[in-house]
Amino acid sequence: MSTILITGGAGFIGSHVVRLFVNRYPDYRIINLDKLTYAGNLSNLRDIESAPNYRFVRMDICDFDAVLRLMQEEHVTGVIHLAAESHVDRSIKDPFTFARTNVMGTLSLLQAAKVYWESLPERYEGKRFYHISTDEVYGALEMTHPEGIEPPFTTVASSGAHHLAYGTSFFTEDLKYQPHSPYSAAKASSDHFVRAYHDTYGLPTIVTNCSNNYGPYQFPEKLIPLFINNIRHRRPLPVYGRGENVRDWLYVEDHARAIDLIFHRGTIAETYNIGGFNEWKNIDIIRLLIATTDRLLGRPEGADMDLITYVTDRAGHDLRYAIDSRKLQRELGWEPSLQFEEGIERTVRWYLDNQAWMDNVTSGDYQRYYEDMYAHR
Ligand code: NAD
Ligand code: DAU
């Protein structure tokens, strides 16, 4: 029997991973370890919380002794590590918390796994430590074309499908790390520790770097849920800079499927990039969100376009992210399943249908954070 410790399982991506594993693998025991920071919410997991193969443990990944005890008590055979501070704007205001959780927390988990697994007769055999990272560690890409063609231009993904790109370079697994924000610097540092634990001690590690996720249960400080909620309440939509920055968007359930596949079939010590070949300028997404939300609310088309409000840019704002996920497609056969317009429709509908969830997570401390964050822009 496998016992999988999933960290950060009460957060956005983690809750989708926990749900997938609890439902898909009734023979596994799934332990969700989460500190329940502002971003963790057990109501993300109501539907599976009483499943017989599931246990929630409130714990800080930085608490090495407690994590080690939990691993010993539960005979943990695999770790899927998602717990992190994840929001770039917060990292600009409070970098220490990001270094503590993302760097020291990851180190504490690595060391606990090493100590526990090395104490067993079979040591690392049948064990896996899977670290979830981000494409932001690679830095930012240009939006240029050698022949001066105006972006976006059409390129071809490995599947043969055409897609639009805003530049000719992409994040590949062999690119050197060039993080710009305190968030991505902390994630980059944690990735280095994970690889160091493989190279130094033989810990069976895997790292993946994924692009921007969207979908249900995302905390509404991130672009898509924040803007859907603001459109609904006819509040201004704070667009950083000129809205020209490009992100590569992936539906969160497609990421969870990739995690499942890589956890089971990925090669130890490898890195896989995960992305949707789905580049969008922020301003185009924002227009799509307004059109979709207005339509689903029965408002006249484009009624809320005037909510767009250009505000001071994010410090060090990365221009473009675009993942080359051909290695994952080639080696493990993974493909994103949803077209963006369909994913956005599903996502807007989910947030409109789940106003109670939104009200719950945006009450109290969040309200103060939100006011403080946008007051100076
Ligand atoms: P999130 O902020 O929604 O959730 C993070 C979770 O970690 C929360 O449940 C929180 O309570 C928990 N947590 C935070 N500090 C903790 C600590 N010290 N101990 C235990 N638990 C703690 O994050 P997310 O967007 O779901 O991201 C999950 C992971 O995926 C992160 O590692 C992030 O870097 C990575 N990632 C995110 C995206 C994205 O678009 N959201 C893309 C690529 C990679
Ligand atoms: O690329 C993966 C990363 O994607 C993850 O590692 C991070 O955890 C996740 O938060 C996300 O980072 P971004 O900074 O790209 O996501 P965010 O939703 O904060 O912003 C998306 C884009 O929208 C970015 O260019 C900034 C812009 N933006 C964001 C907010 C919150 C705005 O213009 N206005 C806003 O109010």
PDB file of N, CA and C and ligand atoms in Angstrom, residues 8 10-14 33-37 39-40 59-62 82-86 100-101 132-134 183 187 210-213 218 222 255, ligand 1:
ATOM      1  N   GLY A   8       0.356  21.264   1.042  1.00  0.00           N
ATOM      2  CA  GLY A   8      -0.373  22.363   0.399  1.00  0.00           C
ATOM      3  C   GLY A   8      -1.657  21.895  -0.261  1.00  0.00           C
ATOM      4  N   ALA A  10      -4.651  22.003   0.744  1.00  0.00           N
ATOM      5  CA  ALA A  10      -5.851  22.821   0.941  1.00  0.00           C
ATOM      6  C   ALA A  10      -5.808  24.080   0.080  1.00  0.00           C
ATOM      7  N   GLY A  11      -4.757  24.232  -0.713  1.00  0.00           N
ATOM      8  CA  GLY A  11      -4.655  25.386  -1.600  1.00  0.00           C
ATOM      9  C   GLY A  11      -5.302  25.105  -2.941  1.00  0.00           C
ATOM     10  N   PHE A  12      -5.028  25.969  -3.882  1.00  0.00           N
ATOM     11  CA  PHE A  12      -5.679  25.896  -5.199  1.00  0.00           C
ATOM     12  C   PHE A  12      -5.303  24.600  -5.945  1.00  0.00           C
ATOM     13  N   ILE A  13      -4.062  24.485  -6.390  1.00  0.00           N
ATOM     14  CA  ILE A  13      -3.679  23.306  -7.186  1.00  0.00           C
ATOM     15  C   ILE A  13      -3.701  22.053  -6.308  1.00  0.00           C
ATOM     16  N   GLY A  14      -3.198  22.207  -5.067  1.00  0.00           N
ATOM     17  CA  GLY A  14      -3.131  21.060  -4.164  1.00  0.00           C
ATOM     18  C   GLY A  14      -4.493  20.397  -3.963  1.00  0.00           C
ATOM     19  N   LEU A  33      -1.078  17.515   4.151  1.00  0.00           N
ATOM     20  CA  LEU A  33      -0.415  18.324   5.191  1.00  0.00           C
ATOM     21  C   LEU A  33      -0.487  19.787   4.768  1.00  0.00           C
ATOM     22  N   ASP A  34      -1.134  20.606   5.570  1.00  0.00           N
ATOM     23  CA  ASP A  34      -1.279  22.020   5.198  1.00  0.00           C
ATOM     24  C   ASP A  34      -1.339  22.867   6.465  1.00  0.00           C
ATOM     25  N   LYS A  35      -0.687  24.008   6.405  1.00  0.00           N
ATOM     26  CA  LYS A  35      -0.685  24.926   7.568  1.00  0.00           C
ATOM     27  C   LYS A  35      -1.982  25.721   7.646  1.00  0.00           C
ATOM     28  N   LEU A  36      -2.724  25.769   6.562  1.00  0.00           N
ATOM     29  CA  LEU A  36      -3.923  26.621   6.447  1.00  0.00           C
ATOM     30  C   LEU A  36      -3.554  28.084   6.655  1.00  0.00           C
ATOM     31  N   THR A  37      -2.726  28.589   5.779  1.00  0.00           N
ATOM     32  CA  THR A  37      -2.477  30.037   5.745  1.00  0.00           C
ATOM     33  C   THR A  37      -3.730  30.681   5.132  1.00  0.00           C
ATOM     34  N   ALA A  39      -4.235  31.240   2.283  1.00  0.00           N
ATOM     35  CA  ALA A  39      -4.507  30.631   0.970  1.00  0.00           C
ATOM     36  C   ALA A  39      -5.062  29.216   1.082  1.00  0.00           C
ATOM     37  N   GLY A  40      -5.025  28.645   2.268  1.00  0.00           N
ATOM     38  CA  GLY A  40      -5.503  27.272   2.441  1.00  0.00           C
ATOM     39  C   GLY A  40      -6.923  27.274   2.962  1.00  0.00           C
ATOM     40  N   MET A  59      -0.305  21.339   9.727  1.00  0.00           N
ATOM     41  CA  MET A  59       1.107  21.352  10.127  1.00  0.00           C
ATOM     42  C   MET A  59       1.871  22.341   9.255  1.00  0.00           C
ATOM     43  N   ASP A  60       2.948  22.869   9.814  1.00  0.00           N
ATOM     44  CA  ASP A  60       3.832  23.767   9.067  1.00  0.00           C
ATOM     45  C   ASP A  60       4.975  22.925   8.495  1.00  0.00           C
ATOM     46  N   ILE A  61       5.234  23.030   7.194  1.00  0.00           N
ATOM     47  CA  ILE A  61       6.326  22.229   6.619  1.00  0.00           C
ATOM     48  C   ILE A  61       7.681  22.596   7.217  1.00  0.00           C
ATOM     49  N   CYS A  62       7.768  23.787   7.820  1.00  0.00           N
ATOM     50  CA  CYS A  62       9.045  24.200   8.424  1.00  0.00           C
ATOM     51  C   CYS A  62       9.318  23.467   9.746  1.00  0.00           C
ATOM     52  N   LEU A  82       3.541  20.657  -2.736  1.00  0.00           N
ATOM     53  CA  LEU A  82       2.984  21.883  -3.339  1.00  0.00           C
ATOM     54  C   LEU A  82       2.966  23.059  -2.380  1.00  0.00           C
ATOM     55  N   ALA A  83       3.097  22.813  -1.078  1.00  0.00           N
ATOM     56  CA  ALA A  83       2.945  23.901  -0.105  1.00  0.00           C
ATOM     57  C   ALA A  83       3.957  25.006  -0.404  1.00  0.00           C
ATOM     58  N   ALA A  84       3.480  26.222  -0.490  1.00  0.00           N
ATOM     59  CA  ALA A  84       4.363  27.355  -0.768  1.00  0.00           C
ATOM     60  C   ALA A  84       3.585  28.639  -0.554  1.00  0.00           C
ATOM     61  N   GLU A  85       4.321  29.714  -0.398  1.00  0.00           N
ATOM     62  CA  GLU A  85       3.749  31.040  -0.596  1.00  0.00           C
ATOM     63  C   GLU A  85       3.809  31.244  -2.099  1.00  0.00           C
ATOM     64  N   SER A  86       2.681  31.645  -2.722  1.00  0.00           N
ATOM     65  CA  SER A  86       2.613  31.547  -4.186  1.00  0.00           C
ATOM     66  C   SER A  86       2.326  32.860  -4.916  1.00  0.00           C
ATOM     67  N   ARG A 100      11.258  31.732   4.043  1.00  0.00           N
ATOM     68  CA  ARG A 100      11.036  30.775   5.128  1.00  0.00           C
ATOM     69  C   ARG A 100      10.277  29.548   4.620  1.00  0.00           C
ATOM     70  N   THR A 101       9.108  29.789   4.015  1.00  0.00           N
ATOM     71  CA  THR A 101       8.280  28.647   3.616  1.00  0.00           C
ATOM     72  C   THR A 101       8.860  27.924   2.405  1.00  0.00           C
ATOM     73  N   ILE A 132       6.845  20.417  -6.799  1.00  0.00           N
ATOM     74  CA  ILE A 132       6.097  21.187  -7.807  1.00  0.00           C
ATOM     75  C   ILE A 132       6.669  22.599  -7.864  1.00  0.00           C
ATOM     76  N   SER A 133       7.223  22.959  -9.016  1.00  0.00           N
ATOM     77  CA  SER A 133       7.765  24.302  -9.146  1.00  0.00           C
ATOM     78  C   SER A 133       7.071  25.067 -10.283  1.00  0.00           C
ATOM     79  N   THR A 134       7.669  26.195 -10.603  1.00  0.00           N
ATOM     80  CA  THR A 134       7.005  27.142 -11.491  1.00  0.00           C
ATOM     81  C   THR A 134       7.908  27.519 -12.664  1.00  0.00           C
ATOM     82  N   TYR A 183       9.442  35.831  -4.942  1.00  0.00           N
ATOM     83  CA  TYR A 183       8.742  34.540  -5.053  1.00  0.00           C
ATOM     84  C   TYR A 183       9.543  33.564  -5.908  1.00  0.00           C
ATOM     85  N   LYS A 187      11.469  30.039  -5.050  1.00  0.00           N
ATOM     86  CA  LYS A 187      11.150  28.761  -5.710  1.00  0.00           C
ATOM     87  C   LYS A 187      12.409  28.193  -6.365  1.00  0.00           C
ATOM     88  N   CYS A 210       5.689  24.450 -13.967  1.00  0.00           N
ATOM     89  CA  CYS A 210       4.432  24.640 -14.708  1.00  0.00           C
ATOM     90  C   CYS A 210       4.140  26.128 -14.929  1.00  0.00           C
ATOM     91  N   SER A 211       3.347  26.387 -15.947  1.00  0.00           N
ATOM     92  CA  SER A 211       2.929  27.757 -16.260  1.00  0.00           C
ATOM     93  C   SER A 211       1.709  28.146 -15.411  1.00  0.00           C
ATOM     94  N   ASN A 212       1.116  29.304 -15.719  1.00  0.00           N
ATOM     95  CA  ASN A 212      -0.016  29.822 -14.933  1.00  0.00           C
ATOM     96  C   ASN A 212      -1.215  28.885 -14.990  1.00  0.00           C
ATOM     97  N   ASN A 213      -1.727  28.528 -13.815  1.00  0.00           N
ATOM     98  CA  ASN A 213      -2.932  27.697 -13.734  1.00  0.00           C
ATOM     99  C   ASN A 213      -4.163  28.578 -13.535  1.00  0.00           C
ATOM    100  N   GLN A 218      -9.282  28.909  -6.944  1.00  0.00           N
ATOM    101  CA  GLN A 218      -8.057  29.722  -6.899  1.00  0.00           C
ATOM    102  C   GLN A 218      -8.308  30.945  -6.039  1.00  0.00           C
ATOM    103  N   LYS A 222      -5.299  36.346  -7.357  1.00  0.00           N
ATOM    104  CA  LYS A 222      -4.707  36.049  -8.658  1.00  0.00           C
ATOM    105  C   LYS A 222      -5.612  36.614  -9.751  1.00  0.00           C
ATOM    106  N   HIS A 255      -3.185  20.262 -15.140  1.00  0.00           N
ATOM    107  CA  HIS A 255      -1.949  20.206 -14.348  1.00  0.00           C
ATOM    108  C   HIS A 255      -2.002  19.011 -13.387  1.00  0.00           C
TER     109      HIS A 255
HETATM  110  P1  NAD B   1      -1.849  28.416  -3.053  1.00  0.00           P
HETATM  111  O1  NAD B   1      -1.264  29.671  -2.510  1.00  0.00           O
HETATM  112  O2  NAD B   1      -3.234  28.421  -3.566  1.00  0.00           O
HETATM  113  O3  NAD B   1      -1.776  27.275  -1.951  1.00  0.00           O
HETATM  114  C1  NAD B   1      -0.642  27.080  -1.144  1.00  0.00           C
HETATM  115  C2  NAD B   1      -1.026  26.128  -0.020  1.00  0.00           C
HETATM  116  O4  NAD B   1       0.161  25.896   0.784  1.00  0.00           O
HETATM  117  C3  NAD B   1      -2.105  26.671   0.920  1.00  0.00           C
HETATM  118  O5  NAD B   1      -3.053  25.676   1.207  1.00  0.00           O
HETATM  119  C4  NAD B   1      -1.313  27.048   2.182  1.00  0.00           C
HETATM  120  O6  NAD B   1      -2.089  26.952   3.368  1.00  0.00           O
HETATM  121  C5  NAD B   1      -0.184  26.023   2.155  1.00  0.00           C
HETATM  122  N1  NAD B   1       0.996  26.486   2.894  1.00  0.00           N
HETATM  123  C6  NAD B   1       1.616  27.699   2.773  1.00  0.00           C
HETATM  124  N2  NAD B   1       2.638  27.756   3.632  1.00  0.00           N
HETATM  125  C7  NAD B   1       2.695  26.560   4.283  1.00  0.00           C
HETATM  126  C8  NAD B   1       3.540  26.006   5.279  1.00  0.00           C
HETATM  127  N3  NAD B   1       4.559  26.704   5.804  1.00  0.00           N
HETATM  128  N4  NAD B   1       3.315  24.736   5.708  1.00  0.00           N
HETATM  129  C9  NAD B   1       2.277  24.018   5.195  1.00  0.00           C
HETATM  130  N5  NAD B   1       1.431  24.499   4.278  1.00  0.00           N
HETATM  131  C10 NAD B   1       1.643  25.745   3.821  1.00  0.00           C
HETATM  132  O7  NAD B   1      -0.815  27.914  -4.158  1.00  0.00           O
HETATM  133  P2  NAD B   1      -1.083  27.242  -5.586  1.00  0.00           P
HETATM  134  O8  NAD B   1      -1.341  28.294  -6.565  1.00  0.00           O
HETATM  135  O9  NAD B   1      -2.030  26.117  -5.416  1.00  0.00           O
HETATM  136  O10 NAD B   1       0.373  26.670  -5.878  1.00  0.00           O
HETATM  137  C11 NAD B   1       0.766  25.381  -5.369  1.00  0.00           C
HETATM  138  C12 NAD B   1       2.190  25.107  -5.789  1.00  0.00           C
HETATM  139  O11 NAD B   1       2.280  25.127  -7.220  1.00  0.00           O
HETATM  140  C13 NAD B   1       3.187  26.143  -5.292  1.00  0.00           C
HETATM  141  O12 NAD B   1       4.368  25.455  -4.939  1.00  0.00           O
HETATM  142  C14 NAD B   1       3.424  27.049  -6.488  1.00  0.00           C
HETATM  143  O13 NAD B   1       4.714  27.600  -6.460  1.00  0.00           O
HETATM  144  C15 NAD B   1       3.272  26.056  -7.629  1.00  0.00           C
HETATM  145  N6  NAD B   1       2.789  26.624  -8.918  1.00  0.00           N
HETATM  146  C16 NAD B   1       1.665  27.392  -8.960  1.00  0.00           C
HETATM  147  C17 NAD B   1       1.183  27.855 -10.192  1.00  0.00           C
HETATM  148  C18 NAD B   1      -0.067  28.679 -10.292  1.00  0.00           C
HETATM  149  O14 NAD B   1      -0.375  29.174 -11.379  1.00  0.00           O
HETATM  150  N7  NAD B   1      -0.836  28.851  -9.239  1.00  0.00           N
HETATM  151  C19 NAD B   1       1.886  27.533 -11.360  1.00  0.00           C
HETATM  152  C20 NAD B   1       3.051  26.762 -11.274  1.00  0.00           C
HETATM  153  C21 NAD B   1       3.483  26.292 -10.036  1.00  0.00           C
END
